[in-house]
């Protein structure tokens, strides 16, 4: 799972990044509110750990802006142990609230809970956890994909890549976005990891079928959409 930590205390941010990475999470860190909001809106995260007091833009303002666009689960951190503060945060759209100092194990447990809620919400919205486009079906729960009733034998990375493209079908995704979201790497123009993965996915997804679903937009990126009726 991919997390965003928005925390201006550098030692705490590094501690959280190291600890959560060791728990199997992929972690991005922003040290101020403006950067945090930009990342939260631009990329897809399974959850966000958000400090309430931040330079540039505070946590409540970030939460308000985020909730107008996305439903990403948010765990808010605060040094203020007041009931009214916690109530305000929850009413503003936070999924959970944790007061500093806190036990790392409790943070992990709370993240696991809110990410499960997020997945349940996605599954409900996608009708039993399935995404569709034309004759393509992706089962998010069983992590299986099929087209025209035929199973697609995908690697773990190919499944993640296909799911990302399908969630944002009709939207052109750049190589930089795909590199960050699928491989958690900054895009390097000297590497062809994205192109190779796209080529392999296209071989399984499109080549055996009459109509292509995965398209290349030159100089821009890749888009998953059904153009057979256009």
PDB file of C-alpha atoms in Angstrom:
ATOM      1  CA  UNK A   1       0.000   0.000   0.000  1.00  0.00           C
ATOM      2  CA  UNK A   2       1.114   3.541  -0.745  1.00  0.00           C
ATOM      3  CA  UNK A   3       1.036   6.192   1.981  1.00  0.00           C
ATOM      4  CA  UNK A   4       1.627   9.925   2.138  1.00  0.00           C
ATOM      5  CA  UNK A   5       3.012  11.425   5.364  1.00  0.00           C
ATOM      6  CA  UNK A   6       2.576  15.182   5.746  1.00  0.00           C
ATOM      7  CA  UNK A   7       4.721  16.120   8.758  1.00  0.00           C
ATOM      8  CA  UNK A   8       7.059  19.064   9.337  1.00  0.00           C
ATOM      9  CA  UNK A   9       8.968  17.513  12.264  1.00  0.00           C
ATOM     10  CA  UNK A  10      11.806  16.014  10.244  1.00  0.00           C
ATOM     11  CA  UNK A  11      12.891  13.432  12.828  1.00  0.00           C
ATOM     12  CA  UNK A  12       9.322  12.185  13.274  1.00  0.00           C
ATOM     13  CA  UNK A  13       8.749  12.104   9.517  1.00  0.00           C
ATOM     14  CA  UNK A  14      11.915  10.034   8.997  1.00  0.00           C
ATOM     15  CA  UNK A  15      10.976   7.735  11.875  1.00  0.00           C
ATOM     16  CA  UNK A  16       7.539   7.155  10.358  1.00  0.00           C
ATOM     17  CA  UNK A  17       8.934   6.626   6.871  1.00  0.00           C
ATOM     18  CA  UNK A  18      11.497   4.069   8.067  1.00  0.00           C
ATOM     19  CA  UNK A  19       9.028   2.264  10.314  1.00  0.00           C
ATOM     20  CA  UNK A  20       6.181   2.109   7.822  1.00  0.00           C
ATOM     21  CA  UNK A  21       8.533   1.062   5.027  1.00  0.00           C
ATOM     22  CA  UNK A  22       9.667  -1.847   7.201  1.00  0.00           C
ATOM     23  CA  UNK A  23       5.985  -2.792   7.580  1.00  0.00           C
ATOM     24  CA  UNK A  24       5.668  -3.110   3.810  1.00  0.00           C
ATOM     25  CA  UNK A  25       4.191   0.308   2.992  1.00  0.00           C
ATOM     26  CA  UNK A  26       5.462   2.493   0.150  1.00  0.00           C
ATOM     27  CA  UNK A  27       5.872   5.958   1.665  1.00  0.00           C
ATOM     28  CA  UNK A  28       6.072   9.520   0.334  1.00  0.00           C
ATOM     29  CA  UNK A  29       6.822  12.417   2.691  1.00  0.00           C
ATOM     30  CA  UNK A  30       5.906  16.107   2.469  1.00  0.00           C
ATOM     31  CA  UNK A  31       7.332  18.568   4.997  1.00  0.00           C
ATOM     32  CA  UNK A  32       4.848  21.418   4.546  1.00  0.00           C
ATOM     33  CA  UNK A  33       1.174  21.848   3.872  1.00  0.00           C
ATOM     34  CA  UNK A  34       1.373  23.140   0.309  1.00  0.00           C
ATOM     35  CA  UNK A  35       3.564  20.271  -0.858  1.00  0.00           C
ATOM     36  CA  UNK A  36       1.346  17.820   1.013  1.00  0.00           C
ATOM     37  CA  UNK A  37      -1.827  19.030  -0.682  1.00  0.00           C
ATOM     38  CA  UNK A  38      -0.174  19.006  -4.103  1.00  0.00           C
ATOM     39  CA  UNK A  39       0.944  15.384  -3.692  1.00  0.00           C
ATOM     40  CA  UNK A  40      -2.404  14.307  -2.203  1.00  0.00           C
ATOM     41  CA  UNK A  41      -4.311  15.728  -5.161  1.00  0.00           C
ATOM     42  CA  UNK A  42      -1.892  14.645  -7.893  1.00  0.00           C
ATOM     43  CA  UNK A  43      -1.277  11.033  -6.857  1.00  0.00           C
ATOM     44  CA  UNK A  44      -3.340   8.116  -5.597  1.00  0.00           C
ATOM     45  CA  UNK A  45      -2.625   7.017  -2.021  1.00  0.00           C
ATOM     46  CA  UNK A  46      -4.203   4.275   0.058  1.00  0.00           C
ATOM     47  CA  UNK A  47      -4.042   6.552   3.118  1.00  0.00           C
ATOM     48  CA  UNK A  48      -2.588   9.861   4.300  1.00  0.00           C
ATOM     49  CA  UNK A  49      -0.991  10.558   7.693  1.00  0.00           C
ATOM     50  CA  UNK A  50      -1.614  14.270   8.189  1.00  0.00           C
ATOM     51  CA  UNK A  51      -0.199  16.511  10.907  1.00  0.00           C
ATOM     52  CA  UNK A  52      -2.628  19.194  12.051  1.00  0.00           C
ATOM     53  CA  UNK A  53      -0.120  22.016  12.566  1.00  0.00           C
ATOM     54  CA  UNK A  54       1.923  22.618   9.402  1.00  0.00           C
ATOM     55  CA  UNK A  55       3.748  25.530   7.758  1.00  0.00           C
ATOM     56  CA  UNK A  56       2.242  26.949   4.592  1.00  0.00           C
ATOM     57  CA  UNK A  57      -1.157  25.325   4.974  1.00  0.00           C
ATOM     58  CA  UNK A  58      -2.479  23.638   8.096  1.00  0.00           C
ATOM     59  CA  UNK A  59      -3.908  20.140   8.262  1.00  0.00           C
ATOM     60  CA  UNK A  60      -7.533  21.267   8.505  1.00  0.00           C
ATOM     61  CA  UNK A  61      -7.206  23.354   5.341  1.00  0.00           C
ATOM     62  CA  UNK A  62      -5.574  20.425   3.524  1.00  0.00           C
ATOM     63  CA  UNK A  63      -8.345  18.111   4.678  1.00  0.00           C
ATOM     64  CA  UNK A  64     -11.036  20.501   3.488  1.00  0.00           C
ATOM     65  CA  UNK A  65      -9.439  20.909   0.054  1.00  0.00           C
ATOM     66  CA  UNK A  66      -8.830  17.180  -0.252  1.00  0.00           C
ATOM     67  CA  UNK A  67     -12.398  16.204   0.658  1.00  0.00           C
ATOM     68  CA  UNK A  68     -13.762  18.354  -2.166  1.00  0.00           C
ATOM     69  CA  UNK A  69     -11.844  16.153  -4.622  1.00  0.00           C
ATOM     70  CA  UNK A  70     -11.104  12.734  -3.097  1.00  0.00           C
ATOM     71  CA  UNK A  71     -12.110  10.233  -0.435  1.00  0.00           C
ATOM     72  CA  UNK A  72      -8.588   9.045   0.448  1.00  0.00           C
ATOM     73  CA  UNK A  73      -8.547   7.809   4.084  1.00  0.00           C
ATOM     74  CA  UNK A  74      -6.842  10.322   6.401  1.00  0.00           C
ATOM     75  CA  UNK A  75      -5.301   9.713   9.816  1.00  0.00           C
ATOM     76  CA  UNK A  76      -4.731  13.075  11.468  1.00  0.00           C
ATOM     77  CA  UNK A  77      -1.942  13.645  13.990  1.00  0.00           C
ATOM     78  CA  UNK A  78      -2.016  16.374  16.641  1.00  0.00           C
ATOM     79  CA  UNK A  79      -0.099  17.479  19.696  1.00  0.00           C
ATOM     80  CA  UNK A  80      -3.302  18.919  21.167  1.00  0.00           C
ATOM     81  CA  UNK A  81      -5.230  16.423  23.291  1.00  0.00           C
ATOM     82  CA  UNK A  82      -8.573  18.170  23.292  1.00  0.00           C
ATOM     83  CA  UNK A  83     -11.974  16.650  22.624  1.00  0.00           C
ATOM     84  CA  UNK A  84     -13.111  19.643  20.582  1.00  0.00           C
ATOM     85  CA  UNK A  85     -10.034  19.426  18.357  1.00  0.00           C
ATOM     86  CA  UNK A  86     -10.632  15.746  17.680  1.00  0.00           C
ATOM     87  CA  UNK A  87     -14.320  16.350  16.993  1.00  0.00           C
ATOM     88  CA  UNK A  88     -13.505  19.208  14.595  1.00  0.00           C
ATOM     89  CA  UNK A  89     -11.054  16.994  12.714  1.00  0.00           C
ATOM     90  CA  UNK A  90     -13.482  14.106  12.418  1.00  0.00           C
ATOM     91  CA  UNK A  91     -16.321  16.395  11.333  1.00  0.00           C
ATOM     92  CA  UNK A  92     -14.039  17.882   8.676  1.00  0.00           C
ATOM     93  CA  UNK A  93     -13.507  14.471   7.116  1.00  0.00           C
ATOM     94  CA  UNK A  94     -10.648  12.801   8.992  1.00  0.00           C
ATOM     95  CA  UNK A  95     -11.126   9.042   9.270  1.00  0.00           C
ATOM     96  CA  UNK A  96      -9.206   8.789  12.535  1.00  0.00           C
ATOM     97  CA  UNK A  97      -7.304  10.962  14.996  1.00  0.00           C
ATOM     98  CA  UNK A  98      -4.112  10.156  16.913  1.00  0.00           C
ATOM     99  CA  UNK A  99      -2.568  12.338  19.632  1.00  0.00           C
ATOM    100  CA  UNK A 100       1.210  12.802  19.928  1.00  0.00           C
ATOM    101  CA  UNK A 101       3.146  11.124  21.416  1.00  0.00           C
ATOM    102  CA  UNK A 102       1.797   7.805  20.203  1.00  0.00           C
ATOM    103  CA  UNK A 103       2.871   4.183  19.997  1.00  0.00           C
ATOM    104  CA  UNK A 104       4.032   3.184  16.516  1.00  0.00           C
ATOM    105  CA  UNK A 105       2.124  -0.111  16.760  1.00  0.00           C
ATOM    106  CA  UNK A 106      -1.099   1.827  17.361  1.00  0.00           C
ATOM    107  CA  UNK A 107      -0.435   4.000  14.311  1.00  0.00           C
ATOM    108  CA  UNK A 108       0.028   0.902  12.124  1.00  0.00           C
ATOM    109  CA  UNK A 109      -3.134  -0.703  13.523  1.00  0.00           C
ATOM    110  CA  UNK A 110      -5.189   2.438  12.883  1.00  0.00           C
ATOM    111  CA  UNK A 111      -3.832   2.711   9.326  1.00  0.00           C
ATOM    112  CA  UNK A 112      -4.779  -0.885   8.655  1.00  0.00           C
ATOM    113  CA  UNK A 113      -8.314  -0.193   9.861  1.00  0.00           C
ATOM    114  CA  UNK A 114      -8.913   2.933   7.768  1.00  0.00           C
ATOM    115  CA  UNK A 115      -7.370   1.396   4.636  1.00  0.00           C
ATOM    116  CA  UNK A 116      -9.686  -1.603   5.004  1.00  0.00           C
ATOM    117  CA  UNK A 117     -12.596   0.821   5.240  1.00  0.00           C
ATOM    118  CA  UNK A 118     -11.338   2.555   2.105  1.00  0.00           C
ATOM    119  CA  UNK A 119     -11.139  -0.731   0.205  1.00  0.00           C
ATOM    120  CA  UNK A 120     -14.634  -1.677   1.380  1.00  0.00           C
ATOM    121  CA  UNK A 121     -15.919   1.655   0.084  1.00  0.00           C
ATOM    122  CA  UNK A 122     -14.214   1.130  -3.273  1.00  0.00           C
ATOM    123  CA  UNK A 123     -15.600  -2.387  -3.521  1.00  0.00           C
ATOM    124  CA  UNK A 124     -19.105  -1.140  -2.783  1.00  0.00           C
ATOM    125  CA  UNK A 125     -18.817   1.548  -5.416  1.00  0.00           C
ATOM    126  CA  UNK A 126     -17.498  -0.892  -7.993  1.00  0.00           C
ATOM    127  CA  UNK A 127     -20.173  -3.520  -7.289  1.00  0.00           C
ATOM    128  CA  UNK A 128     -18.559  -6.348  -5.335  1.00  0.00           C
ATOM    129  CA  UNK A 129     -15.045  -5.097  -5.937  1.00  0.00           C
ATOM    130  CA  UNK A 130     -14.915  -5.341  -9.732  1.00  0.00           C
ATOM    131  CA  UNK A 131     -13.888  -2.804 -12.344  1.00  0.00           C
ATOM    132  CA  UNK A 132     -15.065  -3.015 -15.954  1.00  0.00           C
ATOM    133  CA  UNK A 133     -14.282  -1.572 -19.362  1.00  0.00           C
ATOM    134  CA  UNK A 134     -15.918  -3.107 -22.446  1.00  0.00           C
ATOM    135  CA  UNK A 135     -15.241  -6.864 -22.090  1.00  0.00           C
ATOM    136  CA  UNK A 136     -12.414  -6.336 -19.573  1.00  0.00           C
ATOM    137  CA  UNK A 137     -13.058  -7.208 -15.929  1.00  0.00           C
ATOM    138  CA  UNK A 138     -10.702  -6.747 -12.970  1.00  0.00           C
ATOM    139  CA  UNK A 139     -11.562  -8.382  -9.648  1.00  0.00           C
ATOM    140  CA  UNK A 140      -9.948  -6.254  -6.930  1.00  0.00           C
ATOM    141  CA  UNK A 141     -10.630  -8.773  -4.172  1.00  0.00           C
ATOM    142  CA  UNK A 142      -9.267 -11.881  -5.894  1.00  0.00           C
ATOM    143  CA  UNK A 143      -6.678  -9.835  -7.815  1.00  0.00           C
ATOM    144  CA  UNK A 144      -7.607 -11.444 -11.116  1.00  0.00           C
ATOM    145  CA  UNK A 145      -8.291 -10.000 -14.541  1.00  0.00           C
ATOM    146  CA  UNK A 146     -10.104 -11.361 -17.567  1.00  0.00           C
ATOM    147  CA  UNK A 147     -11.142 -10.173 -20.992  1.00  0.00           C
ATOM    148  CA  UNK A 148     -13.973 -11.694 -22.967  1.00  0.00           C
ATOM    149  CA  UNK A 149     -14.225 -14.321 -20.257  1.00  0.00           C
ATOM    150  CA  UNK A 150     -10.605 -15.367 -20.800  1.00  0.00           C
ATOM    151  CA  UNK A 151      -8.239 -15.093 -17.813  1.00  0.00           C
ATOM    152  CA  UNK A 152      -5.271 -12.767 -18.233  1.00  0.00           C
ATOM    153  CA  UNK A 153      -2.105 -14.168 -16.683  1.00  0.00           C
ATOM    154  CA  UNK A 154      -0.609 -11.013 -15.214  1.00  0.00           C
ATOM    155  CA  UNK A 155       2.386 -10.475 -12.976  1.00  0.00           C
ATOM    156  CA  UNK A 156       1.875  -8.517  -9.748  1.00  0.00           C
ATOM    157  CA  UNK A 157       3.225  -5.311 -11.320  1.00  0.00           C
ATOM    158  CA  UNK A 158       1.129  -5.793 -14.469  1.00  0.00           C
ATOM    159  CA  UNK A 159      -1.978  -6.158 -12.312  1.00  0.00           C
ATOM    160  CA  UNK A 160      -1.168  -2.954 -10.414  1.00  0.00           C
ATOM    161  CA  UNK A 161      -0.476  -1.141 -13.698  1.00  0.00           C
ATOM    162  CA  UNK A 162      -3.725  -2.338 -15.266  1.00  0.00           C
ATOM    163  CA  UNK A 163      -5.746  -1.450 -12.168  1.00  0.00           C
ATOM    164  CA  UNK A 164      -4.307   2.076 -12.088  1.00  0.00           C
ATOM    165  CA  UNK A 165      -5.084   2.603 -15.767  1.00  0.00           C
ATOM    166  CA  UNK A 166      -8.579   1.176 -15.313  1.00  0.00           C
ATOM    167  CA  UNK A 167      -9.384   3.292 -12.275  1.00  0.00           C
ATOM    168  CA  UNK A 168      -8.465   6.354 -14.316  1.00  0.00           C
ATOM    169  CA  UNK A 169      -9.811   5.120 -17.657  1.00  0.00           C
ATOM    170  CA  UNK A 170     -10.061   7.813 -20.304  1.00  0.00           C
ATOM    171  CA  UNK A 171      -7.291   9.816 -18.618  1.00  0.00           C
ATOM    172  CA  UNK A 172      -3.859  10.023 -20.221  1.00  0.00           C
ATOM    173  CA  UNK A 173      -1.239   9.033 -17.632  1.00  0.00           C
ATOM    174  CA  UNK A 174       2.336  10.119 -18.208  1.00  0.00           C
ATOM    175  CA  UNK A 175       5.331   7.823 -17.813  1.00  0.00           C
ATOM    176  CA  UNK A 176       6.332   9.871 -14.758  1.00  0.00           C
ATOM    177  CA  UNK A 177       2.995   9.204 -13.038  1.00  0.00           C
ATOM    178  CA  UNK A 178       3.114   5.494 -13.865  1.00  0.00           C
ATOM    179  CA  UNK A 179       6.707   5.198 -12.636  1.00  0.00           C
ATOM    180  CA  UNK A 180       5.785   6.837  -9.336  1.00  0.00           C
ATOM    181  CA  UNK A 181       2.481   5.065  -8.731  1.00  0.00           C
ATOM    182  CA  UNK A 182       3.483   1.545  -9.823  1.00  0.00           C
ATOM    183  CA  UNK A 183       7.217   1.358  -9.098  1.00  0.00           C
ATOM    184  CA  UNK A 184       7.597   4.143  -6.493  1.00  0.00           C
ATOM    185  CA  UNK A 185      10.450   5.654  -8.456  1.00  0.00           C
ATOM    186  CA  UNK A 186      11.251   9.106  -9.802  1.00  0.00           C
ATOM    187  CA  UNK A 187      11.017   9.050 -13.559  1.00  0.00           C
ATOM    188  CA  UNK A 188      14.371   8.772 -15.314  1.00  0.00           C
ATOM    189  CA  UNK A 189      14.269   9.454 -19.051  1.00  0.00           C
ATOM    190  CA  UNK A 190      17.151   7.006 -19.423  1.00  0.00           C
ATOM    191  CA  UNK A 191      15.118   4.012 -18.266  1.00  0.00           C
ATOM    192  CA  UNK A 192      12.511   2.142 -20.287  1.00  0.00           C
ATOM    193  CA  UNK A 193      10.860   0.248 -17.430  1.00  0.00           C
ATOM    194  CA  UNK A 194       7.454   1.813 -18.152  1.00  0.00           C
ATOM    195  CA  UNK A 195       7.604   1.151 -21.885  1.00  0.00           C
ATOM    196  CA  UNK A 196       8.630  -2.471 -21.327  1.00  0.00           C
ATOM    197  CA  UNK A 197       5.802  -3.034 -18.849  1.00  0.00           C
ATOM    198  CA  UNK A 198       3.253  -1.399 -21.160  1.00  0.00           C
ATOM    199  CA  UNK A 199       4.431  -3.548 -24.064  1.00  0.00           C
ATOM    200  CA  UNK A 200       4.105  -6.747 -22.022  1.00  0.00           C
ATOM    201  CA  UNK A 201       0.685  -5.749 -20.703  1.00  0.00           C
ATOM    202  CA  UNK A 202      -0.522  -4.883 -24.195  1.00  0.00           C
ATOM    203  CA  UNK A 203       0.608  -8.301 -25.447  1.00  0.00           C
ATOM    204  CA  UNK A 204      -1.710  -9.971 -22.937  1.00  0.00           C
ATOM    205  CA  UNK A 205      -4.509  -7.411 -22.875  1.00  0.00           C
ATOM    206  CA  UNK A 206      -4.919  -6.452 -26.544  1.00  0.00           C
ATOM    207  CA  UNK A 207      -3.010  -8.657 -28.978  1.00  0.00           C
ATOM    208  CA  UNK A 208      -5.314 -11.718 -28.697  1.00  0.00           C
ATOM    209  CA  UNK A 209      -8.449  -9.582 -29.129  1.00  0.00           C
ATOM    210  CA  UNK A 210     -10.091  -7.674 -31.960  1.00  0.00           C
ATOM    211  CA  UNK A 211     -10.122  -4.225 -30.366  1.00  0.00           C
ATOM    212  CA  UNK A 212      -7.326  -2.536 -28.442  1.00  0.00           C
ATOM    213  CA  UNK A 213      -8.068  -0.930 -25.092  1.00  0.00           C
ATOM    214  CA  UNK A 214      -4.589   0.343 -24.206  1.00  0.00           C
ATOM    215  CA  UNK A 215      -3.515   3.298 -26.337  1.00  0.00           C
ATOM    216  CA  UNK A 216      -0.376   5.427 -26.618  1.00  0.00           C
ATOM    217  CA  UNK A 217      -0.660   9.198 -26.870  1.00  0.00           C
ATOM    218  CA  UNK A 218       2.629  10.310 -28.378  1.00  0.00           C
ATOM    219  CA  UNK A 219       4.616  12.644 -26.164  1.00  0.00           C
ATOM    220  CA  UNK A 220       1.990  12.426 -23.437  1.00  0.00           C
ATOM    221  CA  UNK A 221       1.600   8.906 -22.071  1.00  0.00           C
ATOM    222  CA  UNK A 222      -0.908   6.055 -22.066  1.00  0.00           C
ATOM    223  CA  UNK A 223      -4.664   5.779 -21.744  1.00  0.00           C
ATOM    224  CA  UNK A 224      -7.057   2.864 -21.229  1.00  0.00           C
ATOM    225  CA  UNK A 225     -10.370   3.364 -23.033  1.00  0.00           C
ATOM    226  CA  UNK A 226     -12.743   1.654 -25.445  1.00  0.00           C
ATOM    227  CA  UNK A 227     -12.486   3.321 -28.848  1.00  0.00           C
ATOM    228  CA  UNK A 228     -14.253   0.572 -30.796  1.00  0.00           C
ATOM    229  CA  UNK A 229     -17.497   2.563 -31.005  1.00  0.00           C
ATOM    230  CA  UNK A 230     -15.904   5.930 -31.737  1.00  0.00           C
TER     231      UNK A 230
END
